[in-house]
């Protein structure tokens, strides 16, 4: 009896240790942005309309452990290189869209739209936690997003994703203050 119990416990322990998160380096955008995704990325492009312009947002995403990790990019019109106000409006609009997509109230106008945000909302399967960061450069719109149910989020090595991020110009991602890598 003890032998069977020991075998069952060992099998359960080994199953729990299986690598759900097989991090892979991924470049996104044209300006040198990079990060990691926890599995082979899927790539999808879709048109996004902002201020009478259609931008093509390309998302590279992977699911693991009940979570969705995504890295996205869209080229900007050349004339926006000299229009900081248009780029700032795009960053604000992109952040607000993330909130609206899960039925959450967007942050106020005093919030920096390029600061990493974390909020709760509701997805098709129930409550979700979203963590995201938008960067808009002179030439592209970039975003990094993690979406998961609260329980999945609490068990996952999300900090690995954020610490791997490299934005154009060499800016690194950061973990949530006070958290430790898992």
PDB file of N, CA, C and O in Angstrom, residues 131-174:
ATOM      1  N   UNK A 131      -2.363  42.727 -17.472  1.00  0.00           N
ATOM      2  CA  UNK A 131      -1.191  43.557 -17.220  1.00  0.00           C
ATOM      3  C   UNK A 131      -0.653  43.913 -18.595  1.00  0.00           C
ATOM      4  O   UNK A 131      -0.515  43.046 -19.456  1.00  0.00           O
ATOM      5  N   UNK A 132      -0.391  45.215 -18.821  1.00  0.00           N
ATOM      6  CA  UNK A 132      -0.011  45.641 -20.166  1.00  0.00           C
ATOM      7  C   UNK A 132       0.873  46.880 -20.120  1.00  0.00           C
ATOM      8  O   UNK A 132       0.850  47.636 -19.152  1.00  0.00           O
ATOM      9  N   UNK A 133       1.615  47.048 -21.194  1.00  0.00           N
ATOM     10  CA  UNK A 133       2.394  48.265 -21.369  1.00  0.00           C
ATOM     11  C   UNK A 133       2.407  48.604 -22.854  1.00  0.00           C
ATOM     12  O   UNK A 133       2.591  47.732 -23.703  1.00  0.00           O
ATOM     13  N   UNK A 134       2.204  49.888 -23.120  1.00  0.00           N
ATOM     14  CA  UNK A 134       2.195  50.425 -24.485  1.00  0.00           C
ATOM     15  C   UNK A 134       3.403  51.344 -24.631  1.00  0.00           C
ATOM     16  O   UNK A 134       3.723  52.110 -23.720  1.00  0.00           O
ATOM     17  N   UNK A 135       4.053  51.282 -25.770  1.00  0.00           N
ATOM     18  CA  UNK A 135       5.115  52.233 -26.123  1.00  0.00           C
ATOM     19  C   UNK A 135       4.821  52.705 -27.541  1.00  0.00           C
ATOM     20  O   UNK A 135       4.562  51.886 -28.422  1.00  0.00           O
ATOM     21  N   UNK A 136       4.863  54.013 -27.743  1.00  0.00           N
ATOM     22  CA  UNK A 136       4.682  54.556 -29.086  1.00  0.00           C
ATOM     23  C   UNK A 136       5.917  55.391 -29.402  1.00  0.00           C
ATOM     24  O   UNK A 136       6.192  56.389 -28.744  1.00  0.00           O
ATOM     25  N   UNK A 137       6.674  54.932 -30.382  1.00  0.00           N
ATOM     26  CA  UNK A 137       7.890  55.630 -30.808  1.00  0.00           C
ATOM     27  C   UNK A 137       7.553  56.513 -32.007  1.00  0.00           C
ATOM     28  O   UNK A 137       6.395  56.568 -32.439  1.00  0.00           O
ATOM     29  N   UNK A 138       8.536  57.130 -32.584  1.00  0.00           N
ATOM     30  CA  UNK A 138       8.321  57.957 -33.765  1.00  0.00           C
ATOM     31  C   UNK A 138       7.866  57.136 -34.968  1.00  0.00           C
ATOM     32  O   UNK A 138       7.259  57.662 -35.894  1.00  0.00           O
ATOM     33  N   UNK A 139       8.120  55.830 -34.940  1.00  0.00           N
ATOM     34  CA  UNK A 139       7.816  55.009 -36.115  1.00  0.00           C
ATOM     35  C   UNK A 139       6.863  53.842 -35.863  1.00  0.00           C
ATOM     36  O   UNK A 139       6.367  53.244 -36.813  1.00  0.00           O
ATOM     37  N   UNK A 140       6.613  53.486 -34.576  1.00  0.00           N
ATOM     38  CA  UNK A 140       5.759  52.323 -34.343  1.00  0.00           C
ATOM     39  C   UNK A 140       5.044  52.358 -32.996  1.00  0.00           C
ATOM     40  O   UNK A 140       5.468  53.016 -32.063  1.00  0.00           O
ATOM     41  N   UNK A 141       3.948  51.593 -32.973  1.00  0.00           N
ATOM     42  CA  UNK A 141       3.158  51.368 -31.769  1.00  0.00           C
ATOM     43  C   UNK A 141       3.514  49.966 -31.316  1.00  0.00           C
ATOM     44  O   UNK A 141       3.430  49.017 -32.082  1.00  0.00           O
ATOM     45  N   UNK A 142       3.941  49.831 -30.062  1.00  0.00           N
ATOM     46  CA  UNK A 142       4.334  48.539 -29.499  1.00  0.00           C
ATOM     47  C   UNK A 142       3.506  48.264 -28.255  1.00  0.00           C
ATOM     48  O   UNK A 142       3.165  49.188 -27.512  1.00  0.00           O
ATOM     49  N   UNK A 143       3.213  46.990 -28.003  1.00  0.00           N
ATOM     50  CA  UNK A 143       2.532  46.656 -26.759  1.00  0.00           C
ATOM     51  C   UNK A 143       2.910  45.266 -26.296  1.00  0.00           C
ATOM     52  O   UNK A 143       3.234  44.389 -27.091  1.00  0.00           O
ATOM     53  N   UNK A 144       2.875  45.116 -24.974  1.00  0.00           N
ATOM     54  CA  UNK A 144       3.103  43.824 -24.326  1.00  0.00           C
ATOM     55  C   UNK A 144       1.924  43.610 -23.380  1.00  0.00           C
ATOM     56  O   UNK A 144       1.551  44.525 -22.637  1.00  0.00           O
ATOM     57  N   UNK A 145       1.328  42.411 -23.419  1.00  0.00           N
ATOM     58  CA  UNK A 145       0.106  42.154 -22.671  1.00  0.00           C
ATOM     59  C   UNK A 145       0.131  40.745 -22.086  1.00  0.00           C
ATOM     60  O   UNK A 145       0.565  39.800 -22.745  1.00  0.00           O
ATOM     61  N   UNK A 146      -0.374  40.636 -20.852  1.00  0.00           N
ATOM     62  CA  UNK A 146      -0.601  39.342 -20.210  1.00  0.00           C
ATOM     63  C   UNK A 146      -2.052  39.338 -19.737  1.00  0.00           C
ATOM     64  O   UNK A 146      -2.492  40.292 -19.090  1.00  0.00           O
ATOM     65  N   UNK A 147      -2.793  38.268 -20.069  1.00  0.00           N
ATOM     66  CA  UNK A 147      -4.191  38.150 -19.657  1.00  0.00           C
ATOM     67  C   UNK A 147      -4.392  36.749 -19.078  1.00  0.00           C
ATOM     68  O   UNK A 147      -4.002  35.757 -19.697  1.00  0.00           O
ATOM     69  N   UNK A 148      -5.023  36.691 -17.898  1.00  0.00           N
ATOM     70  CA  UNK A 148      -5.273  35.392 -17.271  1.00  0.00           C
ATOM     71  C   UNK A 148      -6.357  35.502 -16.229  1.00  0.00           C
ATOM     72  O   UNK A 148      -6.635  36.591 -15.718  1.00  0.00           O
ATOM     73  N   UNK A 149      -6.932  34.366 -15.891  1.00  0.00           N
ATOM     74  CA  UNK A 149      -7.806  34.322 -14.735  1.00  0.00           C
ATOM     75  C   UNK A 149      -6.964  34.589 -13.498  1.00  0.00           C
ATOM     76  O   UNK A 149      -5.761  34.310 -13.492  1.00  0.00           O
ATOM     77  N   UNK A 150      -7.552  35.156 -12.448  1.00  0.00           N
ATOM     78  CA  UNK A 150      -6.766  35.510 -11.252  1.00  0.00           C
ATOM     79  C   UNK A 150      -5.970  34.350 -10.660  1.00  0.00           C
ATOM     80  O   UNK A 150      -4.824  34.533 -10.253  1.00  0.00           O
ATOM     81  N   UNK A 151      -6.539  33.150 -10.628  1.00  0.00           N
ATOM     82  CA  UNK A 151      -5.812  32.006 -10.059  1.00  0.00           C
ATOM     83  C   UNK A 151      -4.622  31.617 -10.926  1.00  0.00           C
ATOM     84  O   UNK A 151      -3.541  31.336 -10.417  1.00  0.00           O
ATOM     85  N   UNK A 152      -4.820  31.588 -12.244  1.00  0.00           N
ATOM     86  CA  UNK A 152      -3.712  31.260 -13.148  1.00  0.00           C
ATOM     87  C   UNK A 152      -2.605  32.299 -13.025  1.00  0.00           C
ATOM     88  O   UNK A 152      -1.421  31.965 -13.002  1.00  0.00           O
ATOM     89  N   UNK A 153      -2.987  33.554 -12.957  1.00  0.00           N
ATOM     90  CA  UNK A 153      -2.018  34.638 -12.866  1.00  0.00           C
ATOM     91  C   UNK A 153      -1.162  34.500 -11.607  1.00  0.00           C
ATOM     92  O   UNK A 153       0.044  34.684 -11.650  1.00  0.00           O
ATOM     93  N   UNK A 154      -1.794  34.162 -10.509  1.00  0.00           N
ATOM     94  CA  UNK A 154      -1.072  34.056  -9.228  1.00  0.00           C
ATOM     95  C   UNK A 154      -0.023  32.944  -9.252  1.00  0.00           C
ATOM     96  O   UNK A 154       0.978  33.028  -8.541  1.00  0.00           O
ATOM     97  N   UNK A 155      -0.220  31.906 -10.070  1.00  0.00           N
ATOM     98  CA  UNK A 155       0.698  30.765 -10.096  1.00  0.00           C
ATOM     99  C   UNK A 155       1.760  30.845 -11.179  1.00  0.00           C
ATOM    100  O   UNK A 155       2.653  30.008 -11.233  1.00  0.00           O
ATOM    101  N   UNK A 156       1.683  31.816 -12.058  1.00  0.00           N
ATOM    102  CA  UNK A 156       2.565  31.841 -13.232  1.00  0.00           C
ATOM    103  C   UNK A 156       3.786  32.736 -13.024  1.00  0.00           C
ATOM    104  O   UNK A 156       3.725  33.702 -12.277  1.00  0.00           O
ATOM    105  N   UNK A 157       4.864  32.435 -13.734  1.00  0.00           N
ATOM    106  CA  UNK A 157       6.077  33.259 -13.669  1.00  0.00           C
ATOM    107  C   UNK A 157       5.986  34.496 -14.580  1.00  0.00           C
ATOM    108  O   UNK A 157       6.764  34.670 -15.513  1.00  0.00           O
ATOM    109  N   UNK A 158       5.012  35.363 -14.295  1.00  0.00           N
ATOM    110  CA  UNK A 158       4.758  36.540 -15.124  1.00  0.00           C
ATOM    111  C   UNK A 158       5.960  37.481 -15.138  1.00  0.00           C
ATOM    112  O   UNK A 158       6.253  38.115 -16.157  1.00  0.00           O
ATOM    113  N   UNK A 159       6.684  37.573 -14.020  1.00  0.00           N
ATOM    114  CA  UNK A 159       7.841  38.468 -13.965  1.00  0.00           C
ATOM    115  C   UNK A 159       8.892  38.103 -15.011  1.00  0.00           C
ATOM    116  O   UNK A 159       9.594  38.986 -15.513  1.00  0.00           O
ATOM    117  N   UNK A 160       8.997  36.828 -15.369  1.00  0.00           N
ATOM    118  CA  UNK A 160       9.958  36.427 -16.400  1.00  0.00           C
ATOM    119  C   UNK A 160       9.648  37.138 -17.722  1.00  0.00           C
ATOM    120  O   UNK A 160      10.557  37.574 -18.428  1.00  0.00           O
ATOM    121  N   UNK A 161       8.368  37.243 -18.039  1.00  0.00           N
ATOM    122  CA  UNK A 161       7.940  37.937 -19.259  1.00  0.00           C
ATOM    123  C   UNK A 161       8.336  39.409 -19.199  1.00  0.00           C
ATOM    124  O   UNK A 161       8.965  39.931 -20.130  1.00  0.00           O
ATOM    125  N   UNK A 162       8.012  40.082 -18.095  1.00  0.00           N
ATOM    126  CA  UNK A 162       8.289  41.518 -17.985  1.00  0.00           C
ATOM    127  C   UNK A 162       9.780  41.810 -17.911  1.00  0.00           C
ATOM    128  O   UNK A 162      10.245  42.784 -18.495  1.00  0.00           O
ATOM    129  N   UNK A 163      10.523  41.001 -17.216  1.00  0.00           N
ATOM    130  CA  UNK A 163      11.962  41.242 -17.104  1.00  0.00           C
ATOM    131  C   UNK A 163      12.696  40.998 -18.423  1.00  0.00           C
ATOM    132  O   UNK A 163      13.773  41.537 -18.639  1.00  0.00           O
ATOM    133  N   UNK A 164      12.111  40.211 -19.307  1.00  0.00           N
ATOM    134  CA  UNK A 164      12.746  39.929 -20.599  1.00  0.00           C
ATOM    135  C   UNK A 164      12.560  41.056 -21.612  1.00  0.00           C
ATOM    136  O   UNK A 164      13.301  41.137 -22.584  1.00  0.00           O
ATOM    137  N   UNK A 165      11.570  41.912 -21.410  1.00  0.00           N
ATOM    138  CA  UNK A 165      11.237  42.936 -22.410  1.00  0.00           C
ATOM    139  C   UNK A 165      12.365  43.921 -22.652  1.00  0.00           C
ATOM    140  O   UNK A 165      12.989  44.410 -21.721  1.00  0.00           O
ATOM    141  N   UNK A 166      12.598  44.205 -23.921  1.00  0.00           N
ATOM    142  CA  UNK A 166      13.540  45.236 -24.336  1.00  0.00           C
ATOM    143  C   UNK A 166      12.815  46.096 -25.354  1.00  0.00           C
ATOM    144  O   UNK A 166      12.389  45.618 -26.405  1.00  0.00           O
ATOM    145  N   UNK A 167      12.645  47.361 -25.015  1.00  0.00           N
ATOM    146  CA  UNK A 167      11.997  48.309 -25.910  1.00  0.00           C
ATOM    147  C   UNK A 167      13.055  48.951 -26.798  1.00  0.00           C
ATOM    148  O   UNK A 167      14.236  48.927 -26.456  1.00  0.00           O
ATOM    149  N   UNK A 168      12.674  49.574 -27.905  1.00  0.00           N
ATOM    150  CA  UNK A 168      13.652  50.290 -28.728  1.00  0.00           C
ATOM    151  C   UNK A 168      14.395  51.321 -27.873  1.00  0.00           C
ATOM    152  O   UNK A 168      13.826  51.910 -26.964  1.00  0.00           O
ATOM    153  N   UNK A 169      15.654  51.500 -28.175  1.00  0.00           N
ATOM    154  CA  UNK A 169      16.459  52.435 -27.405  1.00  0.00           C
ATOM    155  C   UNK A 169      17.082  51.791 -26.185  1.00  0.00           C
ATOM    156  O   UNK A 169      17.729  52.453 -25.392  1.00  0.00           O
ATOM    157  N   UNK A 170      16.864  50.490 -25.990  1.00  0.00           N
ATOM    158  CA  UNK A 170      17.508  49.770 -24.900  1.00  0.00           C
ATOM    159  C   UNK A 170      16.773  49.767 -23.585  1.00  0.00           C
ATOM    160  O   UNK A 170      17.241  49.185 -22.618  1.00  0.00           O
ATOM    161  N   UNK A 171      15.596  50.409 -23.486  1.00  0.00           N
ATOM    162  CA  UNK A 171      14.850  50.402 -22.223  1.00  0.00           C
ATOM    163  C   UNK A 171      14.405  48.983 -21.910  1.00  0.00           C
ATOM    164  O   UNK A 171      13.909  48.269 -22.767  1.00  0.00           O
ATOM    165  N   UNK A 172      14.627  48.594 -20.669  1.00  0.00           N
ATOM    166  CA  UNK A 172      14.282  47.236 -20.240  1.00  0.00           C
ATOM    167  C   UNK A 172      12.931  47.212 -19.571  1.00  0.00           C
ATOM    168  O   UNK A 172      12.458  48.211 -19.032  1.00  0.00           O
ATOM    169  N   UNK A 173      12.312  46.042 -19.580  1.00  0.00           N
ATOM    170  CA  UNK A 173      11.078  45.836 -18.837  1.00  0.00           C
ATOM    171  C   UNK A 173      11.390  45.742 -17.355  1.00  0.00           C
ATOM    172  O   UNK A 173      12.544  45.634 -16.952  1.00  0.00           O
ATOM    173  N   UNK A 174      10.354  45.786 -16.560  1.00  0.00           N
ATOM    174  CA  UNK A 174      10.532  45.690 -15.118  1.00  0.00           C
ATOM    175  C   UNK A 174       9.480  44.785 -14.531  1.00  0.00           C
ATOM    176  O   UNK A 174       8.388  44.655 -15.067  1.00  0.00           O
TER     177      UNK A 174
END
